[in-house]
Tab-separated table of C-alpha atoms and ligand atoms in Angstrom:
chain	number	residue	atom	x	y	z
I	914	UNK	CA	-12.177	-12.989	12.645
I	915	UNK	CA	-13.361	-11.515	9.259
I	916	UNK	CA	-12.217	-8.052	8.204
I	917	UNK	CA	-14.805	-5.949	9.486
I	918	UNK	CA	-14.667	-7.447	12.763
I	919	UNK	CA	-11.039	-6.746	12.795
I	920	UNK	CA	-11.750	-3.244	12.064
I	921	UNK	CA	-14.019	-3.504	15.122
I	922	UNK	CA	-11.990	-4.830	17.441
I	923	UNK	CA	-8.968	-2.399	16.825
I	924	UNK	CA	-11.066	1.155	16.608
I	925	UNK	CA	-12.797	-0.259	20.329
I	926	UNK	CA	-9.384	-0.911	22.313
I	927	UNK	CA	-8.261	2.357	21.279
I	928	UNK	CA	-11.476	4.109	21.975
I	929	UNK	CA	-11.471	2.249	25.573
I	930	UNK	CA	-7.995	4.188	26.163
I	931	UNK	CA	-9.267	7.696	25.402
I	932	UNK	CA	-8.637	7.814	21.418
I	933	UNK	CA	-11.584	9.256	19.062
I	934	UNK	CA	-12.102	7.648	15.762
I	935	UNK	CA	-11.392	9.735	12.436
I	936	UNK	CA	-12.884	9.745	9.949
I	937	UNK	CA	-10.161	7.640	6.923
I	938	UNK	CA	-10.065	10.139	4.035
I	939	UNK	CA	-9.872	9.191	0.509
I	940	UNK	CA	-6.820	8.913	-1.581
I	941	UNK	CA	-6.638	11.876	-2.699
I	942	UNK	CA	-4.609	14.621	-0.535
I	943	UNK	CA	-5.935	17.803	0.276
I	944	UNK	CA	-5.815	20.292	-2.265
I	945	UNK	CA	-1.835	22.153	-1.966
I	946	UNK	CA	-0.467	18.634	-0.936
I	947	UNK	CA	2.046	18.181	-3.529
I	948	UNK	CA	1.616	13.879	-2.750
I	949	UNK	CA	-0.426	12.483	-5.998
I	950	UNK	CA	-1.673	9.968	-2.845
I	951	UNK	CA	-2.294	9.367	0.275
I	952	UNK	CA	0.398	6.586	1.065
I	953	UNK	CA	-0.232	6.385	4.951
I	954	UNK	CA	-2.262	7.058	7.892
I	955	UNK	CA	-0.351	9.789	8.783
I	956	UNK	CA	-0.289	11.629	5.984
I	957	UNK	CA	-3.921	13.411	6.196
I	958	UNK	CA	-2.935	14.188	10.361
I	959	UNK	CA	0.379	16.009	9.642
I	960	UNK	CA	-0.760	19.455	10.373
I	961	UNK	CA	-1.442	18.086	13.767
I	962	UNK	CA	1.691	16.154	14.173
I	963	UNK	CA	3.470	19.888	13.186
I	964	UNK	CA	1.522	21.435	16.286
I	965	UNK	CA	-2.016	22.478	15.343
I	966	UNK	CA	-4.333	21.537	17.728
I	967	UNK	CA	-6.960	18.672	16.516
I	968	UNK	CA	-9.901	19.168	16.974
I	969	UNK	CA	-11.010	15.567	18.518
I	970	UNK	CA	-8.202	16.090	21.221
I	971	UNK	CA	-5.048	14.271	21.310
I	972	UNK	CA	-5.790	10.192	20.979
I	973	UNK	CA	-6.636	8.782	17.622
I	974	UNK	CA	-7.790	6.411	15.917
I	975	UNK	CA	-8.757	5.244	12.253
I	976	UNK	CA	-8.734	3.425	9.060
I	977	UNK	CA	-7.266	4.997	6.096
I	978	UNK	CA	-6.842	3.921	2.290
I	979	UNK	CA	-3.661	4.609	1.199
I	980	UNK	CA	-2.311	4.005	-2.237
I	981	UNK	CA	1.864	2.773	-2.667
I	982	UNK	CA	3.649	3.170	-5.885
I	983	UNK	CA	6.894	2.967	-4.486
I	984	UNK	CA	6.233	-1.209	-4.184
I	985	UNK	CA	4.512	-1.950	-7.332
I	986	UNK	CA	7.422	-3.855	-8.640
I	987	UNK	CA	6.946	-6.505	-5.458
I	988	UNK	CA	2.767	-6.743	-6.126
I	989	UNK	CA	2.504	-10.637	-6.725
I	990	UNK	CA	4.175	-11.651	-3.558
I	991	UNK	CA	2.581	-12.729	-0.614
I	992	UNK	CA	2.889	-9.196	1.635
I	993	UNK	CA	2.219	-6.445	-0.770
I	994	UNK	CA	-0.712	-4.350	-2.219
I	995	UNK	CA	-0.920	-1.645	-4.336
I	996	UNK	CA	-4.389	0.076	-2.381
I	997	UNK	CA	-4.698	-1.214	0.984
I	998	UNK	CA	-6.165	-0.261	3.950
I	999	UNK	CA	-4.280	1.253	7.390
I	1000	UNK	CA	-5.702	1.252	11.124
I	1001	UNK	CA	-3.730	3.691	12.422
I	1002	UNK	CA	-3.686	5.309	16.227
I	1003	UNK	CA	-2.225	8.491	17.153
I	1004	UNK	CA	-0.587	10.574	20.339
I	1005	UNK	CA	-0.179	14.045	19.537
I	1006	UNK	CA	1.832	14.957	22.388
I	1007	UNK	CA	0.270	12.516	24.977
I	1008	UNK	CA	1.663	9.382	25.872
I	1009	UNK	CA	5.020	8.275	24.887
I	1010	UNK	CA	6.469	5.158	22.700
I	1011	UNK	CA	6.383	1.928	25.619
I	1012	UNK	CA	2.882	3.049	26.050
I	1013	UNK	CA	1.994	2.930	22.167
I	1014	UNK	CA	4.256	-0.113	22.155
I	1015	UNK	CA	2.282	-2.107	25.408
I	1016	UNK	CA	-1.100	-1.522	23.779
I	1017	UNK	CA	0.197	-2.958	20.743
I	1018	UNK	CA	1.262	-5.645	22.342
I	1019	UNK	CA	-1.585	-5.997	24.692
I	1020	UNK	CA	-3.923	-6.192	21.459
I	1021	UNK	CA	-1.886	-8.690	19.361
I	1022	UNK	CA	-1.214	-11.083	22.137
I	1023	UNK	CA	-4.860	-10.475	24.439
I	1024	UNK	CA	-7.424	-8.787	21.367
I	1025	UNK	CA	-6.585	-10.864	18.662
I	1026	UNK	CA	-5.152	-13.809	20.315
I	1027	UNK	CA	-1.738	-14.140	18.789
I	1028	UNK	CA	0.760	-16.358	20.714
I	1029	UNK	CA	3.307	-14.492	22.336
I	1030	UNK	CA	6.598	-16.476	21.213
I	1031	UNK	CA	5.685	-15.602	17.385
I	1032	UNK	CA	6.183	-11.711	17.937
I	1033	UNK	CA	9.621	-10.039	16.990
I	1034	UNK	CA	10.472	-6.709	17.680
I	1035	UNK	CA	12.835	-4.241	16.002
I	1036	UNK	CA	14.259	-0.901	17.650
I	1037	UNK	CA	16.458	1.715	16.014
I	1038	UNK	CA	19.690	1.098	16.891
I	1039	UNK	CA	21.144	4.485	16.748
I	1040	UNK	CA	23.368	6.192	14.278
I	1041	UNK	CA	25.670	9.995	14.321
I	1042	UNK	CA	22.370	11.964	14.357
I	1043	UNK	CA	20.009	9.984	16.486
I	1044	UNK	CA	20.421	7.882	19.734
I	1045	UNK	CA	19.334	4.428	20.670
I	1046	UNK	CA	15.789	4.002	21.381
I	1047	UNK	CA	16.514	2.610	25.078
I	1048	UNK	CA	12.983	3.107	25.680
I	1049	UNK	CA	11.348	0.742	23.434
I	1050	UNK	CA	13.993	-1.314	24.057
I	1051	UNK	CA	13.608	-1.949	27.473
I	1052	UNK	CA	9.756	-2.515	26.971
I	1053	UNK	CA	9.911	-5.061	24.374
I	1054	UNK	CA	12.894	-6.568	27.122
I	1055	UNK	CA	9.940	-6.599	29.992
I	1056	UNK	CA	7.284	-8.648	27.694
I	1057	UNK	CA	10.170	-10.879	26.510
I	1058	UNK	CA	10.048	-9.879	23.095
I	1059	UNK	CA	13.061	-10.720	21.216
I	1060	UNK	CA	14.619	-7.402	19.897
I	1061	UNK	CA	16.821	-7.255	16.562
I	1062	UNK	CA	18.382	-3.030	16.562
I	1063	UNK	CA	18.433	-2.000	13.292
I	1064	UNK	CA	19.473	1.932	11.960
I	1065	UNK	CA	18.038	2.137	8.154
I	1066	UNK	CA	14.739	-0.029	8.631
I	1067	UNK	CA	13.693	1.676	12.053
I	1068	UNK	CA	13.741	5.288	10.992
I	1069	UNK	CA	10.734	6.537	9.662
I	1070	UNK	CA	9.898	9.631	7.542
I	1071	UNK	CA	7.100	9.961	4.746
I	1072	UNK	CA	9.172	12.271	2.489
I	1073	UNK	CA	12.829	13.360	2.609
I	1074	UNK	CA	11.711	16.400	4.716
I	1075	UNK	CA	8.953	17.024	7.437
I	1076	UNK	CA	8.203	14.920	10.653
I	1077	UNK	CA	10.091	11.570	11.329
I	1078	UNK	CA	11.546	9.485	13.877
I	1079	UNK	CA	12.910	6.362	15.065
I	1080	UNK	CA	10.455	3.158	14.922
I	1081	UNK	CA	9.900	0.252	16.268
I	1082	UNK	CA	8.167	-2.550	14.283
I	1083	UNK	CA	6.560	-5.427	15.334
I	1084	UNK	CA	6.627	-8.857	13.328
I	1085	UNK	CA	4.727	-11.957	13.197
I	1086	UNK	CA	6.549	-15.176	12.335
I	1087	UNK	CA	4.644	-17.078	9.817
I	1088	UNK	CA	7.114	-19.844	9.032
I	1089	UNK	CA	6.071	-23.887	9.644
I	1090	UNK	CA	8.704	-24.672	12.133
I	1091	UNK	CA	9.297	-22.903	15.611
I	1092	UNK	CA	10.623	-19.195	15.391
I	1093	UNK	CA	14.114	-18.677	14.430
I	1094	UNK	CA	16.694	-15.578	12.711
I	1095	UNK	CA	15.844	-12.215	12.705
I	1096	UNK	CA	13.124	-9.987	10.904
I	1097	UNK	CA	16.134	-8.723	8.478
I	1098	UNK	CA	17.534	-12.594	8.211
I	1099	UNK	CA	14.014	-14.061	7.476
I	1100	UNK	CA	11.558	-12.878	5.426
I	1101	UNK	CA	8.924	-15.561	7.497
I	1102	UNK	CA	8.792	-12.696	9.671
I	1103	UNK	CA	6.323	-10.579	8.659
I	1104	UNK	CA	6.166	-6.779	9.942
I	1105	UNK	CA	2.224	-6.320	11.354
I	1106	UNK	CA	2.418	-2.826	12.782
I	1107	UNK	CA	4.997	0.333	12.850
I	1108	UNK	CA	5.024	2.503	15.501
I	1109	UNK	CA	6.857	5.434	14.764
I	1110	UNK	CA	8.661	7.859	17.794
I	1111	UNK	CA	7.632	11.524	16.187
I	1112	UNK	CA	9.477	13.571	17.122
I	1113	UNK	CA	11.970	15.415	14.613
I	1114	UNK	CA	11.895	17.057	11.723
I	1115	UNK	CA	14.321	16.662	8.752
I	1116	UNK	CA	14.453	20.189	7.605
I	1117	UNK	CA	15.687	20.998	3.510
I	1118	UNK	CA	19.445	20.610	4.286
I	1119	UNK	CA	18.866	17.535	5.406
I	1120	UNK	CA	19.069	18.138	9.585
I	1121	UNK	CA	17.289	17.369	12.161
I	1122	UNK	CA	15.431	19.518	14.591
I	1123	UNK	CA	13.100	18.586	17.370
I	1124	UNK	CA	9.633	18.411	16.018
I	1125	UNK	CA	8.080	20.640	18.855
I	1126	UNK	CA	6.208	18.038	20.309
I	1127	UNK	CA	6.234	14.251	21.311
I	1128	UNK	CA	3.384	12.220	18.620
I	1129	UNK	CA	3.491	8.512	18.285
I	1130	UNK	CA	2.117	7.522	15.344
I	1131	UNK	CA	1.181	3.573	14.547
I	1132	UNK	CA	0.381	2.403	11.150
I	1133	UNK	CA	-1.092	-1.526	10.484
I	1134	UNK	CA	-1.520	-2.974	7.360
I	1135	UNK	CA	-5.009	-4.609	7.501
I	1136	UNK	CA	-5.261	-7.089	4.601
I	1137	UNK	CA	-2.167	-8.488	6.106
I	1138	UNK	CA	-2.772	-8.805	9.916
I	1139	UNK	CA	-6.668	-10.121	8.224
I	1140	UNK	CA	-4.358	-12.707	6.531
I	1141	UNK	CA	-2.383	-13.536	9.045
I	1142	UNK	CA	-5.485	-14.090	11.666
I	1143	UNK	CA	-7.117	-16.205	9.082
I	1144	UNK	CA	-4.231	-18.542	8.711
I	1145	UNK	CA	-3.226	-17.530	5.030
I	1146	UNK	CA	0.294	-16.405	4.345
I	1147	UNK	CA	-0.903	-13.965	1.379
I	1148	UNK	CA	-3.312	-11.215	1.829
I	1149	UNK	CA	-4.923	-12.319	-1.644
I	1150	UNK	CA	-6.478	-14.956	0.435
I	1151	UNK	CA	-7.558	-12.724	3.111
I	1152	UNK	CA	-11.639	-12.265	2.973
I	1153	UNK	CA	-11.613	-8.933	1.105
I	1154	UNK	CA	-10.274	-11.206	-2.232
I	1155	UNK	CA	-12.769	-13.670	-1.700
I	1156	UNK	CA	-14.948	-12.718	-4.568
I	1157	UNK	CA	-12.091	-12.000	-7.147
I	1158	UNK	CA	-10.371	-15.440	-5.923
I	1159	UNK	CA	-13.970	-17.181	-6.644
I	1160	UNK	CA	-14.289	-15.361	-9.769
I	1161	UNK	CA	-11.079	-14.457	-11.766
I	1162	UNK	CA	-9.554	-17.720	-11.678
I	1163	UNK	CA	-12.990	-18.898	-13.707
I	1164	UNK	CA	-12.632	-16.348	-15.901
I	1165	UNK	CA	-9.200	-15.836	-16.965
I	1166	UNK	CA	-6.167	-18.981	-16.814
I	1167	UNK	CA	-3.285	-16.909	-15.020
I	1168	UNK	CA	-0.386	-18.866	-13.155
I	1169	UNK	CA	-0.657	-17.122	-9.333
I	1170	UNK	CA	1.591	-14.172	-10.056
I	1171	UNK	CA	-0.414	-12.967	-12.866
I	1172	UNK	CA	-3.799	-13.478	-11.073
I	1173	UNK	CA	-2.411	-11.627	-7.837
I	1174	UNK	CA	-1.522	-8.800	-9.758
I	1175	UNK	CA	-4.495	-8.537	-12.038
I	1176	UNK	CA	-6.795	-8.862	-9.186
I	1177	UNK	CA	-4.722	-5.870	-6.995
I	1178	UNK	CA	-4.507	-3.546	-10.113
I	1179	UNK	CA	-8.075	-4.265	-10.668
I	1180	UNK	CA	-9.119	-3.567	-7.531
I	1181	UNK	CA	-7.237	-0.796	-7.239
I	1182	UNK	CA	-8.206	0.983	-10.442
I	1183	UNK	CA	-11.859	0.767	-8.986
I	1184	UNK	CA	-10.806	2.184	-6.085
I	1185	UNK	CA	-9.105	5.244	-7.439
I	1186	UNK	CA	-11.641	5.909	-10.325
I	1187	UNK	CA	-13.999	5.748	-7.176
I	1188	UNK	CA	-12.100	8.629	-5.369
I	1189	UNK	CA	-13.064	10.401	-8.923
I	1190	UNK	CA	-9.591	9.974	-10.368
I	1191	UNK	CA	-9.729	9.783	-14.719
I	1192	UNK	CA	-6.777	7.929	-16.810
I	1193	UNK	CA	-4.690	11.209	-18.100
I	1194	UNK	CA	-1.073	11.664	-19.185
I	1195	UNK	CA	-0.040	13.850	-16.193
I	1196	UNK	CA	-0.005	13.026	-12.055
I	1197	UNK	CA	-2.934	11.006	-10.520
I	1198	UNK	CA	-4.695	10.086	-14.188
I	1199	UNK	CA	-1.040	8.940	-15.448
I	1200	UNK	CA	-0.913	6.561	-12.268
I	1201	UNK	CA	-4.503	5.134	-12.755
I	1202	UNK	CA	-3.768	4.941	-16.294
I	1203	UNK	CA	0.296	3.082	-15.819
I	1204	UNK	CA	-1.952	0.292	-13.601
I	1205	UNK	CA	-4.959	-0.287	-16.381
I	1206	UNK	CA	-2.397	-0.865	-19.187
I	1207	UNK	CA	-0.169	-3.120	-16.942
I	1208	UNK	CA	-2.983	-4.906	-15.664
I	1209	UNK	CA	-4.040	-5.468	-19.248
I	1210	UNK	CA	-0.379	-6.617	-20.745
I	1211	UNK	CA	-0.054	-8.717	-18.102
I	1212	UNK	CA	-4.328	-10.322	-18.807
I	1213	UNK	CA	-3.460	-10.399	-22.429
I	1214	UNK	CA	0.056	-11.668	-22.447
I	1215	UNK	CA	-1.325	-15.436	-23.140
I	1216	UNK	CA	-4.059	-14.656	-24.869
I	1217	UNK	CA	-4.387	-11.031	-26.497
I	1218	UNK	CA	-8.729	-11.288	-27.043
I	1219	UNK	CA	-9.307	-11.180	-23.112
I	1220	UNK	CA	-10.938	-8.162	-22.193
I	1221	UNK	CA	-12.981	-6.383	-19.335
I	1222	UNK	CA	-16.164	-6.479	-21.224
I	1223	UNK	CA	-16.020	-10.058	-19.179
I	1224	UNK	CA	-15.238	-8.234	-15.636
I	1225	UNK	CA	-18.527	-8.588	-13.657
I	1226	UNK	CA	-19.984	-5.689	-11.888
I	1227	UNK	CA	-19.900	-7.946	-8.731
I	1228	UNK	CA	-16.010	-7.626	-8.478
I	1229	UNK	CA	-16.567	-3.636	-8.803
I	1230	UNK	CA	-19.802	-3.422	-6.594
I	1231	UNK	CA	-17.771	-5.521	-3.809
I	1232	UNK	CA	-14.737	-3.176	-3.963
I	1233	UNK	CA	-16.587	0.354	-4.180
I	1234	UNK	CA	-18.802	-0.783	-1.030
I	1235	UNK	CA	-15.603	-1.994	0.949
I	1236	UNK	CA	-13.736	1.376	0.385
I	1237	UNK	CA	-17.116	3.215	1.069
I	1238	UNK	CA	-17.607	4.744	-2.023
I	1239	UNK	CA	-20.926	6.057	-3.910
I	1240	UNK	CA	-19.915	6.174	-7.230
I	1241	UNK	CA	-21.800	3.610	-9.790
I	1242	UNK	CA	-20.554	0.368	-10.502
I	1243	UNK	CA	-21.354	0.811	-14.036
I	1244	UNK	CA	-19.744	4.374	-14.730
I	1245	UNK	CA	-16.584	2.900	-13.034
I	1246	UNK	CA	-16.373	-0.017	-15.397
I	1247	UNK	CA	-16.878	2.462	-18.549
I	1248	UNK	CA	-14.065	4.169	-17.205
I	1249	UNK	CA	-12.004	1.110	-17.344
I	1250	UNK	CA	-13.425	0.491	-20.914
I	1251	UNK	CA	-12.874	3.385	-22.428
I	1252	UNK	CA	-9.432	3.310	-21.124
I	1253	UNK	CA	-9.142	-0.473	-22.504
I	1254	UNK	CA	-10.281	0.627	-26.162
I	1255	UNK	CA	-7.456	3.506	-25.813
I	1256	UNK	CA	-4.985	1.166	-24.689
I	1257	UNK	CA	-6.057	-0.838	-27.558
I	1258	UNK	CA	-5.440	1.916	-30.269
I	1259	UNK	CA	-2.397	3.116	-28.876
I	1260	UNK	CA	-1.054	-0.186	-29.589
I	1261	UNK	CA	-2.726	-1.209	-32.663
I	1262	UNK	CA	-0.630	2.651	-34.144
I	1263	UNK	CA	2.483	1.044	-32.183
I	1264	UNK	CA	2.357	-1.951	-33.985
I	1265	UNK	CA	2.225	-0.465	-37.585
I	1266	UNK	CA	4.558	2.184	-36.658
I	1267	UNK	CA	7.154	-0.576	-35.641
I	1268	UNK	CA	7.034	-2.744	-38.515
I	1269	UNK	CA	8.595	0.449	-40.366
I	1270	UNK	CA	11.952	-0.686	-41.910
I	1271	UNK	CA	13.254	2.415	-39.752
I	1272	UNK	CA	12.526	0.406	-36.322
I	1273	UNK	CA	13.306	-2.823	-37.334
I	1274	UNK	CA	17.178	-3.056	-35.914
I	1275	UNK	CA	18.559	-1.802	-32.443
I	1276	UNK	CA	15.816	1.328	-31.641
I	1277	UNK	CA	18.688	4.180	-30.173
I	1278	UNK	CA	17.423	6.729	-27.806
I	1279	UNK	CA	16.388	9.186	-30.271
I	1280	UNK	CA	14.432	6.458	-31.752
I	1281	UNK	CA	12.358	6.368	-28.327
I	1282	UNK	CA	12.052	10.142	-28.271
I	1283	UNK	CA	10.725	10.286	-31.236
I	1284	UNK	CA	8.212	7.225	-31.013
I	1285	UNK	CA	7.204	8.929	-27.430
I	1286	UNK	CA	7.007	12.892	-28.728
I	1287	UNK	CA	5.280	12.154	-32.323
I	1288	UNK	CA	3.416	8.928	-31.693
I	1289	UNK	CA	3.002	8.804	-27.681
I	1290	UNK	CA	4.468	5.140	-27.454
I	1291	UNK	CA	6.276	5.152	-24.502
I	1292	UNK	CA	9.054	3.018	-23.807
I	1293	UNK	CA	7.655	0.102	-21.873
I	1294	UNK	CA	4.969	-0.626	-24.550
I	1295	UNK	CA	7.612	-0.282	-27.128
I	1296	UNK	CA	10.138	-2.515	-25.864
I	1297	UNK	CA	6.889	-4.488	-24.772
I	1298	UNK	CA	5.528	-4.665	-28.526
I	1299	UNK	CA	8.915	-5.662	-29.533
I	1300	UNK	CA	9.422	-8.758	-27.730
I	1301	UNK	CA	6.038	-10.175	-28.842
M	1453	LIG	N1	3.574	6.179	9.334
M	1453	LIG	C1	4.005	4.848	9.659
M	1453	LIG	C2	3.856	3.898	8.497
M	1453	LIG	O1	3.260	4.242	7.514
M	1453	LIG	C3	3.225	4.344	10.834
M	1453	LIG	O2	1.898	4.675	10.673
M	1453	LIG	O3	4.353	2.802	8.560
């Protein structure tokens, strides 16, 4: 199964049990959010998982774009992305978790075809504030499910206040020999799909109160189920990367890590320039700009002449079609130009700066200030320019 069909295949179970499709919104939260991103599927929906009636009734369904900064650092491995896409379903005070849970499970095992004995299961376990979830527990117990409780890993809130609740998370094991351990024992189990029992609120102080009103909310990471279905233990060889994997490799010698994570920045600056983000020092422009220049340290690192003059427009057509998006191929790669020839000022004044006799020892903190507040070097190109 290719992406879209995926897509397809996910959006039509759900609409066969009552859900509407919604439309994914961009990255970018409403205006009054203060969230620089949308990070989840949730996130646009939770006026309606407060209490305000949705329009489109009470079962949902979509595909969102969500952005993650939180798991930049782990961009390279096999499981994570910086933009990536979400299906998401949602009960806004309709059915309950087992149901949520036996679709999901229904789906995986009958819809996409997955064998049974590689699914895992993890339930909250309970802690001073919160109960056990006996309820998910027992239904992963009827399919035979294996079931490892956790407390930490299966509670799930998108900020430290606002709507939360226990989850239950369902893995696939991807390893070479027959299942064995435990989702938290083995990373060859890969989490597919969080569903999410919302039904609290974590107020300022830090308590909980009851929410108001029973939502489940699910949340699937596509280019990783895509992966999975297609036999690939990365999503960078999921079909979404097939034209950067055919093309980057030809174009620039990186070892894996390097190509992973210049091919997700990449793609990811398109994506947000596309949402009609600009590079800037402050919020959503500093994050677009933080993933150009470490894209481009990490391109030049073996070879400091590589540039994205060379990136070809297919790479940026292919992205802004998958995400939906009508800006121009071309205006999106000036954008990443102009920010490259910034870049390359910046630290063209960083270099001379730093061959002062002044910076030549051990730079102290006020050295940093003063390099950031009269010269705008921050501290990761500076130590950066300093171990070339
Ligand atoms: N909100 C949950 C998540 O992002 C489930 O959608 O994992």
């Amino acid at each position: 199964m290719n992406t879209d069909q995926i897509v397809r295949t996910f959006v039509e179970y759900f609409e066969e049990r009552g859900h509407r499709q919604i439309t994914g919104s961009s990255l970018l939260p409403s205006p009054g959010d203060p969230v620089l991103f949308t990070t989840s599927g949730m996130h646009p929906l939770t006026p309606y998982l407060e209490g305000r009636p949705h329009p489109l009734g009470r079962r949902l369904v979509n595909v969102q774009r969500c952005l993650r900064t939180t798991d930049l650092d782990e961009v390279g491995d096999d499981t994570h992305l910086t933009v990536f896409e979400m299906l998401g379903t949602w009960s806004l005070d309709d059915y309950d978790g087992p149901q949520s849970l036996d679709w999901g499970y229904g789906l995986l095992t009958e819809g996409f075809g997955i064998d049974p004995g590689l699914l895992h299961a993890t339930v909250f376990g309970g802690d001073d504030r919160s109960g056990p979830d006996t309820t998910s527990l027992e239904l992963w117990q009827e399919h035979g499910v294996p079931v490892e409780l956790t407390v930490e890993d299966n509670w799930w809130s998108n900020g430290p206040t606002g709507p939360c609740g226990p989850d239950s998370e369902i893995f696939l094991w991807t390893g070479d020999t027959p299942p064995r351990s435990t989702p938290t024992n083995d990373d060859r189990w890969v989490e597919v799909w969080n569903h999410v029992m919302m039904r609290h609120r974590r107020l300022d102080d830090g308590s909980l109160v009851p929410l108001g009103q029973h939502n489940v909310d699910t949340g699937l990471g596509l280019e990783r189920l895509s992966s999975l279905l297609q036999g690939h233990s990365s999503v960078f060889e999921c079909d979404v990367f097939e034209p950067w994997r055919r093309i980057v490799p030809g174009l620039w010698l990186l070892d894996e890590r390097s190509l992973r994570l210049v091919c997700d920045h990449l793609r990811s600056a398109v994506v947000v320039i596309g949402d009609g983000v600009r590079p800037s020092n402050a919020g959503r422009g500093y994050v677009l700009r933080r993933l150009v220049r470490r894209m481009l340290t990490v391109l030049r690192r073996d070879d400091p002449w590589r540039s994205l003059v060379d990136l070809p427009d297919e790479l940026v057509v292919h992205t802004l079609h998958h995400f939906r998006q009508n800006m121009d191929s071309h205006a999106v790669r000036e954008v990443l130009l102009e920010e490259e020839r910034r870049f390359g000022r910046l630290l063209e004044r960083g270099r001379q700066v730093l061959a002062r006799p002044r910076f030549r020892g051990l730079l102290r903190e006020e050295d940093f200030h003063y390099l950031h507040d009269t010269h705008g070097l921050p501290r990761d190109i500076v130590l950066n320019l300093r171990s070339q």
